[in-house]
Every structure is written in C-alpha cells, then in structure tokens.
Short mmCIF file of C-alpha atoms (C1' of nucleotides) in Angstrom, two decimals:
data_model
loop_
_atom_site.label_atom_id
_atom_site.label_comp_id
_atom_site.label_asym_id
_atom_site.label_seq_id
_atom_site.Cartn_x
_atom_site.Cartn_y
_atom_site.Cartn_z
CA UNK A 1 46.66 58.30 -50.46
CA UNK A 2 47.48 54.60 -50.40
CA UNK A 3 50.90 53.23 -49.51
CA UNK A 4 50.69 50.87 -52.46
CA UNK A 5 48.95 51.28 -55.79
CA UNK A 6 48.06 47.61 -55.98
CA UNK A 7 46.77 45.51 -53.07
CA UNK A 8 49.00 42.58 -52.09
CA UNK A 9 46.07 40.14 -52.19
CA UNK A 10 45.32 41.15 -55.79
CA UNK A 11 48.97 40.66 -56.72
CA UNK A 12 48.97 37.25 -55.04
CA UNK A 13 45.82 36.21 -56.90
CA UNK A 14 47.22 37.25 -60.27
CA UNK A 15 50.61 35.62 -59.65
CA UNK A 16 48.83 32.39 -58.75
CA UNK A 17 46.75 32.64 -61.90
CA UNK A 18 49.75 33.06 -64.19
CA UNK A 19 51.88 30.33 -62.58
CA UNK A 20 48.87 27.97 -62.65
CA UNK A 21 48.11 28.64 -66.30
CA UNK A 22 51.63 28.71 -67.71
CA UNK A 23 53.78 26.82 -65.21
CA UNK A 24 57.02 28.16 -63.78
CA UNK A 25 59.05 28.32 -66.98
CA UNK A 26 56.11 29.54 -69.03
CA UNK A 27 55.37 32.37 -66.61
CA UNK A 28 57.69 35.14 -67.81
CA UNK A 29 58.33 38.31 -65.82
CA UNK A 30 56.57 40.13 -68.65
CA UNK A 31 53.42 38.02 -68.20
CA UNK A 32 53.57 38.38 -64.43
CA UNK A 33 54.03 42.13 -64.79
CA UNK A 34 51.09 42.53 -67.18
CA UNK A 35 48.82 40.34 -65.05
CA UNK A 36 49.53 42.16 -61.80
CA UNK A 37 49.68 45.64 -63.32
CA UNK A 38 53.08 46.15 -61.67
CA UNK A 39 56.20 46.90 -63.68
CA UNK A 40 59.03 44.42 -63.39
CA UNK A 41 61.09 46.63 -61.09
CA UNK A 42 58.10 46.89 -58.75
CA UNK A 43 57.73 43.13 -58.64
CA UNK A 44 61.42 42.88 -57.70
CA UNK A 45 60.82 45.43 -54.95
CA UNK A 46 58.13 43.19 -53.45
CA UNK A 47 59.92 39.93 -54.22
CA UNK A 48 63.69 40.59 -54.08
CA UNK A 49 64.42 36.97 -54.99
CA UNK A 50 62.58 37.35 -58.28
CA UNK A 51 60.42 34.71 -59.93
CA UNK A 52 61.23 31.87 -57.59
CA UNK A 53 60.29 34.04 -54.61
CA UNK A 54 56.96 34.81 -56.25
CA UNK A 55 56.26 31.14 -56.89
CA UNK A 56 57.29 30.22 -53.33
CA UNK A 57 55.00 32.97 -52.05
CA UNK A 58 52.13 31.58 -54.13
CA UNK A 59 52.68 28.13 -52.64
CA UNK A 60 52.95 29.52 -49.11
CA UNK A 61 49.57 31.22 -49.63
CA UNK A 62 48.13 27.99 -50.99
CA UNK A 63 49.22 26.13 -47.87
CA UNK A 64 47.41 28.71 -45.73
CA UNK A 65 44.39 28.44 -48.01
CA UNK A 66 44.26 24.65 -47.49
CA UNK A 67 44.50 25.10 -43.72
CA UNK A 68 41.71 27.67 -43.62
CA UNK A 69 39.34 26.23 -46.22
CA UNK A 70 39.93 22.48 -46.01
CA UNK A 71 41.56 21.44 -42.74
CA UNK A 72 39.50 23.77 -40.57
CA UNK A 73 36.29 22.30 -42.03
CA UNK A 74 37.51 18.74 -41.48
CA UNK A 75 38.12 19.59 -37.84
CA UNK A 76 34.61 20.94 -37.11
CA UNK A 77 33.97 17.92 -34.93
CA UNK A 78 30.56 19.15 -33.83
CA UNK A 79 29.27 18.31 -37.32
CA UNK A 80 28.56 14.77 -38.63
CA UNK A 81 31.50 13.19 -40.46
CA UNK A 82 29.86 12.99 -43.86
CA UNK A 83 28.71 16.59 -43.69
CA UNK A 84 32.24 17.71 -42.86
CA UNK A 85 33.60 15.85 -45.86
CA UNK A 86 31.02 17.35 -48.19
CA UNK A 87 31.71 20.83 -46.81
CA UNK A 88 35.45 20.31 -47.20
CA UNK A 89 35.11 19.20 -50.83
CA UNK A 90 33.33 22.39 -51.82
CA UNK A 91 36.41 24.66 -51.63
CA UNK A 92 38.37 22.02 -53.56
CA UNK A 93 35.86 22.31 -56.37
CA UNK A 94 36.16 26.07 -56.24
CA UNK A 95 39.97 25.97 -56.20
CA UNK A 96 40.04 23.90 -59.38
CA UNK A 97 37.02 25.64 -60.90
CA UNK A 98 35.19 22.33 -61.31
CA UNK A 99 38.00 20.99 -63.48
CA UNK A 100 38.63 24.07 -65.60
CA UNK A 101 41.77 25.17 -63.72
CA UNK A 102 45.08 23.40 -63.42
CA UNK A 103 46.59 22.55 -60.04
CA UNK A 104 49.26 25.09 -59.00
CA UNK A 105 50.99 22.34 -57.00
CA UNK A 106 51.37 20.23 -60.10
CA UNK A 107 52.32 23.15 -62.34
CA UNK A 108 55.15 24.10 -59.97
CA UNK A 109 56.27 20.56 -59.15
CA UNK A 110 58.28 19.79 -62.28
CA UNK A 111 60.63 22.69 -62.96
CA UNK A 112 64.24 23.62 -62.26
CA UNK A 113 63.30 25.47 -59.04
CA UNK A 114 61.09 22.71 -57.68
CA UNK A 115 63.59 21.74 -54.94
CA UNK A 116 63.15 25.29 -53.65
CA UNK A 117 59.34 24.71 -53.48
CA UNK A 118 59.14 21.07 -52.44
CA UNK A 119 58.55 21.75 -48.75
CA UNK A 120 55.41 23.79 -49.46
CA UNK A 121 54.13 21.33 -52.04
CA UNK A 122 54.59 18.38 -49.69
CA UNK A 123 52.88 20.32 -46.92
CA UNK A 124 49.78 20.97 -49.03
CA UNK A 125 49.49 17.31 -49.99
CA UNK A 126 49.98 16.35 -46.34
CA UNK A 127 47.07 18.58 -45.29
CA UNK A 128 44.83 16.85 -47.84
CA UNK A 129 46.08 13.42 -46.82
CA UNK A 130 45.61 14.01 -43.10
CA UNK A 131 42.16 15.48 -43.68
CA UNK A 132 40.85 12.63 -45.80
CA UNK A 133 42.45 10.07 -43.50
CA UNK A 134 40.78 11.63 -40.47
CA UNK A 135 37.36 11.56 -42.16
CA UNK A 136 37.67 7.93 -43.24
CA UNK A 137 38.98 6.93 -39.81
CA UNK A 138 36.18 8.70 -37.98
CA UNK A 139 33.80 6.99 -40.38
CA UNK A 140 34.93 3.68 -38.93
CA UNK A 141 37.75 2.63 -41.19
CA UNK A 142 40.92 1.15 -39.68
CA UNK A 143 43.66 3.76 -39.84
CA UNK A 144 45.98 2.03 -42.29
CA UNK A 145 43.13 1.56 -44.79
CA UNK A 146 41.89 5.09 -44.14
CA UNK A 147 45.30 6.45 -45.06
CA UNK A 148 45.40 4.30 -48.20
CA UNK A 149 41.97 5.53 -49.29
CA UNK A 150 42.97 9.14 -48.54
CA UNK A 151 45.89 8.75 -50.93
CA UNK A 152 43.52 7.33 -53.53
CA UNK A 153 41.30 10.37 -53.13
CA UNK A 154 44.21 12.75 -53.79
CA UNK A 155 45.35 10.61 -56.71
CA UNK A 156 41.85 10.85 -58.16
CA UNK A 157 41.82 14.62 -57.80
CA UNK A 158 45.21 15.08 -59.44
CA UNK A 159 44.73 12.45 -62.13
CA UNK A 160 41.28 13.60 -63.13
CA UNK A 161 42.52 17.17 -63.29
CA UNK A 162 45.36 16.16 -65.62
CA UNK A 163 42.89 14.37 -67.89
CA UNK A 164 40.23 17.08 -67.71
CA UNK A 165 42.73 19.70 -68.82
CA UNK A 166 44.41 17.48 -71.44
CA UNK A 167 41.08 16.48 -72.97
CA UNK A 168 39.26 19.78 -72.29
CA UNK A 169 36.51 17.86 -70.51
CA UNK A 170 35.62 19.06 -67.02
CA UNK A 171 33.20 16.17 -66.49
CA UNK A 172 36.16 13.86 -65.85
CA UNK A 173 37.09 15.94 -62.80
CA UNK A 174 33.50 16.27 -61.62
CA UNK A 175 32.93 12.51 -61.80
CA UNK A 176 36.09 11.86 -59.80
CA UNK A 177 35.16 14.38 -57.13
CA UNK A 178 31.74 12.77 -56.81
CA UNK A 179 33.44 9.41 -56.16
CA UNK A 180 35.41 10.58 -53.14
CA UNK A 181 32.75 10.10 -50.43
CA UNK A 182 32.21 6.54 -51.63
CA UNK A 183 35.96 5.99 -51.67
CA UNK A 184 36.21 7.05 -48.03
CA UNK A 185 33.49 4.61 -46.97
CA UNK A 186 30.22 6.53 -47.32
CA UNK A 187 26.95 5.30 -48.90
CA UNK B 1 80.24 6.06 -94.27
CA UNK B 2 76.91 6.81 -92.66
CA UNK B 3 74.41 9.26 -94.07
CA UNK B 4 73.85 10.70 -90.61
CA UNK B 5 76.21 11.02 -87.69
CA UNK B 6 73.47 10.36 -85.15
CA UNK B 7 70.75 7.73 -85.50
CA UNK B 8 67.21 9.13 -85.63
CA UNK B 9 66.02 6.70 -82.94
CA UNK B 10 68.72 7.97 -80.57
CA UNK B 11 67.71 11.57 -81.29
CA UNK B 12 64.07 10.69 -80.67
CA UNK B 13 64.91 9.02 -77.36
CA UNK B 14 66.94 11.99 -76.14
CA UNK B 15 64.34 14.54 -77.23
CA UNK B 16 61.68 12.58 -75.36
CA UNK B 17 63.91 12.48 -72.30
CA UNK B 18 64.48 16.24 -72.23
CA UNK B 19 60.85 17.21 -72.89
CA UNK B 20 59.72 14.71 -70.23
CA UNK B 21 62.16 15.99 -67.62
CA UNK B 22 61.89 19.73 -68.24
CA UNK B 23 58.55 20.23 -69.99
CA UNK B 24 58.13 22.22 -73.19
CA UNK B 25 59.14 25.64 -71.89
CA UNK B 26 61.95 24.22 -69.76
CA UNK B 27 63.44 22.31 -72.69
CA UNK B 28 65.68 24.88 -74.35
CA UNK B 29 67.29 24.34 -77.75
CA UNK B 30 70.60 24.33 -75.92
CA UNK B 31 69.49 21.43 -73.67
CA UNK B 32 68.04 19.56 -76.64
CA UNK B 33 71.25 20.11 -78.57
CA UNK B 34 73.48 18.89 -75.77
CA UNK B 35 71.30 15.84 -75.10
CA UNK B 36 71.14 14.71 -78.72
CA UNK B 37 74.73 15.61 -79.56
CA UNK B 38 73.48 17.61 -82.54
CA UNK B 39 74.16 21.31 -82.92
CA UNK B 40 71.15 23.58 -83.04
CA UNK B 41 71.38 24.11 -86.81
CA UNK B 42 71.37 20.32 -87.28
CA UNK B 43 68.25 20.00 -85.17
CA UNK B 44 66.58 22.63 -87.37
CA UNK B 45 67.65 20.65 -90.43
CA UNK B 46 65.82 17.57 -89.09
CA UNK B 47 62.92 19.54 -87.61
CA UNK B 48 62.36 22.65 -89.76
CA UNK B 49 59.52 23.79 -87.50
CA UNK B 50 61.86 23.96 -84.52
CA UNK B 51 60.96 23.03 -80.96
CA UNK B 52 57.27 22.50 -81.49
CA UNK B 53 58.00 20.11 -84.37
CA UNK B 54 60.34 18.14 -82.10
CA UNK B 55 57.71 17.91 -79.38
CA UNK B 56 55.05 16.91 -81.89
CA UNK B 57 57.42 14.26 -83.25
CA UNK B 58 58.00 12.94 -79.74
CA UNK B 59 54.24 12.63 -79.21
CA UNK B 60 53.74 10.98 -82.59
CA UNK B 61 56.35 8.39 -81.62
CA UNK B 62 54.65 7.90 -78.29
CA UNK B 63 51.36 7.16 -80.02
CA UNK B 64 53.07 4.50 -82.11
CA UNK B 65 54.73 3.15 -78.97
CA UNK B 66 51.33 2.77 -77.27
CA UNK B 67 49.93 0.97 -80.32
CA UNK B 68 52.85 -1.45 -80.51
CA UNK B 69 53.46 -2.07 -76.81
CA UNK B 70 50.03 -1.67 -75.23
CA UNK B 71 47.20 -2.03 -77.76
CA UNK B 72 48.78 -4.93 -79.64
CA UNK B 73 49.09 -6.86 -76.36
CA UNK B 74 45.50 -6.12 -75.41
CA UNK B 75 44.39 -7.55 -78.76
CA UNK B 76 46.19 -10.90 -78.42
CA UNK B 77 42.83 -12.60 -78.09
CA UNK B 78 44.33 -16.08 -78.00
CA UNK B 79 45.55 -15.32 -74.47
CA UNK B 80 43.33 -15.21 -71.34
CA UNK B 81 42.00 -11.75 -70.51
CA UNK B 82 43.83 -11.35 -67.21
CA UNK B 83 47.12 -12.42 -68.73
CA UNK B 84 46.71 -9.86 -71.51
CA UNK B 85 46.11 -7.10 -68.98
CA UNK B 86 49.15 -8.08 -66.94
CA UNK B 87 51.29 -8.22 -70.09
CA UNK B 88 49.98 -4.83 -71.21
CA UNK B 89 50.77 -3.19 -67.87
CA UNK B 90 54.44 -4.20 -68.04
CA UNK B 91 55.40 -1.69 -70.77
CA UNK B 92 53.49 1.01 -68.87
CA UNK B 93 55.71 0.36 -65.87
CA UNK B 94 58.75 0.53 -68.10
CA UNK B 95 57.59 3.75 -69.78
CA UNK B 96 57.26 5.51 -66.43
CA UNK B 97 60.25 3.73 -64.90
CA UNK B 98 58.14 2.42 -62.02
CA UNK B 99 57.20 5.95 -61.01
CA UNK B 100 60.59 7.61 -61.43
CA UNK B 101 59.80 9.26 -64.76
CA UNK B 102 57.26 11.92 -65.53
CA UNK B 103 54.59 11.41 -68.19
CA UNK B 104 55.53 13.11 -71.48
CA UNK B 105 51.82 13.53 -72.24
CA UNK B 106 51.32 15.52 -69.08
CA UNK B 107 54.55 17.49 -69.44
CA UNK B 108 53.48 18.62 -72.92
CA UNK B 109 49.80 19.16 -72.14
CA UNK B 110 50.00 22.52 -70.39
CA UNK B 111 52.12 24.87 -72.48
CA UNK B 112 51.59 27.55 -75.10
CA UNK B 113 51.96 25.07 -77.97
CA UNK B 114 49.61 22.45 -76.48
CA UNK B 115 46.85 23.15 -79.06
CA UNK B 116 49.40 22.07 -81.68
CA UNK B 117 49.88 18.75 -79.78
CA UNK B 118 46.39 18.05 -78.51
CA UNK B 119 45.46 15.60 -81.24
CA UNK B 120 48.38 13.29 -80.41
CA UNK B 121 47.82 13.57 -76.66
CA UNK B 122 44.13 12.74 -76.99
CA UNK B 123 44.99 9.81 -79.26
CA UNK B 124 47.37 8.29 -76.68
CA UNK B 125 44.80 8.56 -73.93
CA UNK B 126 42.18 7.05 -76.26
CA UNK B 127 44.41 4.02 -76.88
CA UNK B 128 44.72 3.46 -73.14
CA UNK B 129 41.01 3.99 -72.61
CA UNK B 130 39.96 1.63 -75.39
CA UNK B 131 42.43 -1.00 -74.20
CA UNK B 132 41.33 -0.97 -70.57
CA UNK B 133 37.67 -0.83 -71.59
CA UNK B 134 38.10 -3.86 -73.84
CA UNK B 135 39.77 -5.86 -71.05
CA UNK B 136 37.08 -5.02 -68.49
CA UNK B 137 34.32 -5.71 -71.01
CA UNK B 138 35.77 -9.07 -72.02
CA UNK B 139 36.07 -9.81 -68.31
CA UNK B 140 32.29 -9.61 -68.09
CA UNK B 141 31.65 -6.00 -67.19
CA UNK B 142 28.83 -4.12 -68.93
CA UNK B 143 30.35 -1.73 -71.43
CA UNK B 144 29.35 1.55 -69.78
CA UNK B 145 30.87 0.44 -66.46
CA UNK B 146 33.92 -0.96 -68.23
CA UNK B 147 34.52 2.42 -69.84
CA UNK B 148 34.11 4.17 -66.49
CA UNK B 149 36.60 1.86 -64.81
CA UNK B 150 39.03 2.29 -67.69
CA UNK B 151 38.96 6.03 -67.09
CA UNK B 152 39.59 5.41 -63.41
CA UNK B 153 42.61 3.31 -64.31
CA UNK B 154 44.11 6.11 -66.41
CA UNK B 155 43.30 8.65 -63.69
CA UNK B 156 45.14 6.42 -61.20
CA UNK B 157 48.19 6.20 -63.45
CA UNK B 158 48.36 9.96 -64.04
CA UNK B 159 47.48 10.98 -60.50
CA UNK B 160 49.87 8.57 -58.82
CA UNK B 161 52.63 9.70 -61.17
CA UNK B 162 52.02 13.34 -60.24
CA UNK B 163 52.23 12.46 -56.55
CA UNK B 164 55.18 10.10 -56.91
CA UNK B 165 57.21 12.80 -58.63
CA UNK B 166 56.03 15.62 -56.35
CA UNK B 167 56.82 13.60 -53.21
CA UNK B 168 59.81 11.71 -54.61
CA UNK B 169 58.14 8.43 -53.65
CA UNK B 170 57.83 5.82 -56.38
CA UNK B 171 55.81 3.50 -54.14
CA UNK B 172 52.74 5.68 -54.72
CA UNK B 173 52.86 4.84 -58.42
CA UNK B 174 53.61 1.17 -57.83
CA UNK B 175 50.68 0.80 -55.45
CA UNK B 176 48.33 2.41 -57.96
CA UNK B 177 49.53 0.21 -60.79
CA UNK B 178 48.96 -2.86 -58.64
CA UNK B 179 45.35 -1.75 -58.09
CA UNK B 180 44.44 -1.68 -61.76
CA UNK B 181 43.54 -5.38 -62.26
CA UNK B 182 41.21 -5.18 -59.26
CA UNK B 183 39.72 -1.97 -60.64
CA UNK B 184 38.91 -3.72 -63.92
CA UNK B 185 37.13 -6.56 -62.17
CA UNK B 186 39.83 -9.16 -61.47
CA UNK B 187 40.40 -11.12 -58.22
"C1'" DG C 1 73.79 16.30 -92.92
"C1'" DT C 2 76.52 18.85 -89.83
"C1'" DC C 3 78.85 22.54 -88.64
"C1'" DT C 4 80.41 27.76 -87.12
"C1'" DA C 5 78.83 32.15 -86.74
"C1'" DT C 6 75.50 35.33 -85.96
"C1'" DA C 7 71.11 37.77 -86.20
"C1'" DG C 8 67.34 39.50 -83.54
"C1'" DC C 9 64.54 39.03 -79.92
"C1'" DT C 10 63.14 37.88 -75.05
"C1'" DT C 11 64.56 36.72 -70.75
"C1'" DG C 12 65.59 37.67 -65.65
"C1'" DA C 13 67.45 41.22 -63.17
"C1'" DT C 14 69.36 46.04 -61.69
"C1'" DA C 15 70.26 51.29 -61.32
"C1'" DG C 16 68.57 55.33 -60.20
"C1'" DA C 17 64.91 59.15 -60.72
"C1'" DC C 18 60.62 60.51 -58.58
"C1'" DG D 1 56.58 52.00 -53.72
"C1'" DT D 2 56.56 52.65 -58.52
"C1'" DC D 3 58.51 53.91 -62.40
"C1'" DT D 4 61.75 54.38 -67.00
"C1'" DA D 5 65.74 52.87 -68.88
"C1'" DT D 6 69.01 49.59 -69.41
"C1'" DC D 7 72.07 45.50 -68.95
"C1'" DA D 8 74.03 40.96 -69.82
"C1'" DA D 9 72.65 36.53 -70.76
"C1'" DG D 10 69.75 33.39 -72.77
"C1'" DC D 11 66.54 32.33 -76.22
"C1'" DT D 12 64.75 30.70 -81.04
"C1'" DA D 13 65.98 30.70 -85.50
"C1'" DT D 14 68.79 31.44 -89.89
"C1'" DA D 15 72.80 31.97 -93.32
"C1'" DG D 16 76.21 29.89 -95.48
"C1'" DA D 17 80.67 27.01 -95.51
"C1'" DC D 18 82.06 22.26 -95.84
#
DNA sequence: GTCTATAGCTTGATAGAC
DNA sequence: GTCTATCAAGCTATAGAC
C-alpha cells in the first residue's frame, strides 16, 4: 500500500506541463488539479503556499534539470569540445520538443508572482550562459567574445521559440538551434 | 460638450499598456477599467465582445502602427538603404522602450484566446520580416539569404526582449538591436 | 456614452472527515 | 495523504437608469 496515490515526479511533470502551456495566470487550480489527478485540497497539502509554491517548485526542478542534463555534459572535459556542445544541445531540443513546447522560464517570467521566481529563472539562464561561454572559450575564443556569443545563443533559443509558437512553425526553432555551433565558433 | 468622456486613442494606449504588462489572463476587467478610467459597463459598450475584443483591437492597432512607423520608412526608396534601416529601427526602440517594455505580440501569443488573435500577430511579424528582407536584398544580398537574416533579426529582437525583461537588464536588448545592421549585411 | 448595481460563475484557499 | 464540501473574493458579463 503506497504512501501516496500519485508519484511526486508525475505531479511535477504535470504541473510543469500546465504552467508551460497556460502561463501562471492561465494555469488555474482546477486545471492543475485535473492534470495531476489530485484534488485541490491535496495539492495544498503538498504545496501549502498554493499556486506560487507549485510554480517555484517547477522552476527549482528545472534548475536541477539544467545542471544534470546540460551543465554536466558541458563539463565532460574528456570529450572534444564540439562533441560536448552537440551532446549538450540534445536535451535542449528535447526540453522544447523541437520547437513545439513553450519555455517554462518565459511563461513564468511575466506575471504578478515573477519576483518570487526571479532567482530560479536567473539561475537557469546563468547555467546556459556559463555553459555556452565555456564551450566557446575552450574552442579558442577570447572570453569576452565567448560570453557575448553565449548570450546570442540563448537569445536565439528564446527568440526562435517565441516565433515558432506564435507562427506554429517548429522549423524556425530547429534552424536557430542548428546555428548555435557556428555561432560559438565551430565549422 | 464631447460625445465621449475619454478619447478612443487614450483608451487604446491604456489597454495596450495593461495587456503588455500583465498578459491576457493577467489583465482583468478591473485593471483595464482602472487604467482607462472607464467603468466596466462602458468598456463593454465600446467592445461588445469583452476582453478578447479589446485584445484583438490592440493587435489591430499594432499592425497599423507597424505599417505606418516601420514599413512606410522601409519603403522610402529615395533614401539610401542603410539610412532607411536606421530610421526604421528607431520606432522599434521606442515601441519596446529600449528593452524596458514587453512585446504585446508575445504577451498575447500564448493564451486561451490566441487562436482568435493569431491572424493579427502573424501579420505584424510578416511586416517586420518583409521589411528586413527588403533592406537586406536591396543591400545586395540574395533573396533567400536576405529572408533568413531577416528572420534572425526578428528572433534577436524577441529573444533579447525576453532576456532583458527576465533579467531586468535592458542592455541585452540594446546590444541586440545594435547588431541588426551588421546582421543584414552592413559595415 | 457612461454610470450603478448586480447576476452568475470561477477563482484561490480552507475545514474537517476518513 | 486524499478526499468532499464549502467559503469569500474575484472574475466576466449584463440590465437598466440617466
């Protein structure tokens, strides 16, 4: 007999899904309840602070996800630089479903509770920035330029995702992702 | 004695402001009422379809704004190409307040009523795309590449705006805007 | 064209049984 | 830990006076 009827990791996945699809204000407790299969009172039992606790939890998980799936790959210094970059871009493509899925960071970065989340959001972007900078630097770029190009890479990811979703055209995202190695000094 | 107590252009400006700051779901009728100085019933008199009509109206105005402030400048073919680009980028900087203001297109492109807006959103992006493509093409770029670079320019605008707002750092947007001429083949 | 007043529903959140 | 039942507040939207 299980302690919980629903596994925490399943709840986390569903919460992320709803916040990413509908944004913070669009994600009602009713939607979150239906998606997770937990009644509202049960969600409050797990997240006493309510909706904003759930969103903060989602972002905390995302930060861990970036550390485990992106940063850790970047830091496999036994592998060639280009191979590390290519391996690190794969989970990014999965995260955004090749352009079909919105960015949870963006969807939670323009609402009334954003100040409550900002630390996590900034941390996720910092992981990406440090990772791309490291790759470009180890590829021979001077550090200031490497950092500039890393920012461009993140801008391309976010911008292309906005356009892909707004125009319902995943190819915009795919094209941008394919440009990143070149942007960081490869080929 | 005026026919209306509040000028339509002032209402439009305030509606745009609220939708841009809070997004569609975050922009309550109460907020829209307070911002415009019109009671809710008066807003329904002007926009019988309610909130979604107001948002659609905002986007319709934005399309006209892009035609008058961006496209018309691009098409001043008596001026040198580079000068036209520089003149066309000025209103873009104003629109986004040098990175301090969110993009209304983005803020209205991920909500439940987005299908209702998509036509206007796509039209605005098309105006930008056609404009940048024309500039790059007239600057000597082959058309397919010009179109690709135009997309990159829009991606840079949207992406840098996402990051500028998420990180509260307008310089990200400013740097990206400064890169656009270079992106389209100048210097 | 704008208002006050209000309907009717949905929201986020809580109490208390099991 | 999950549930049913419920609350007060907020929401979109409407009716009707001026």
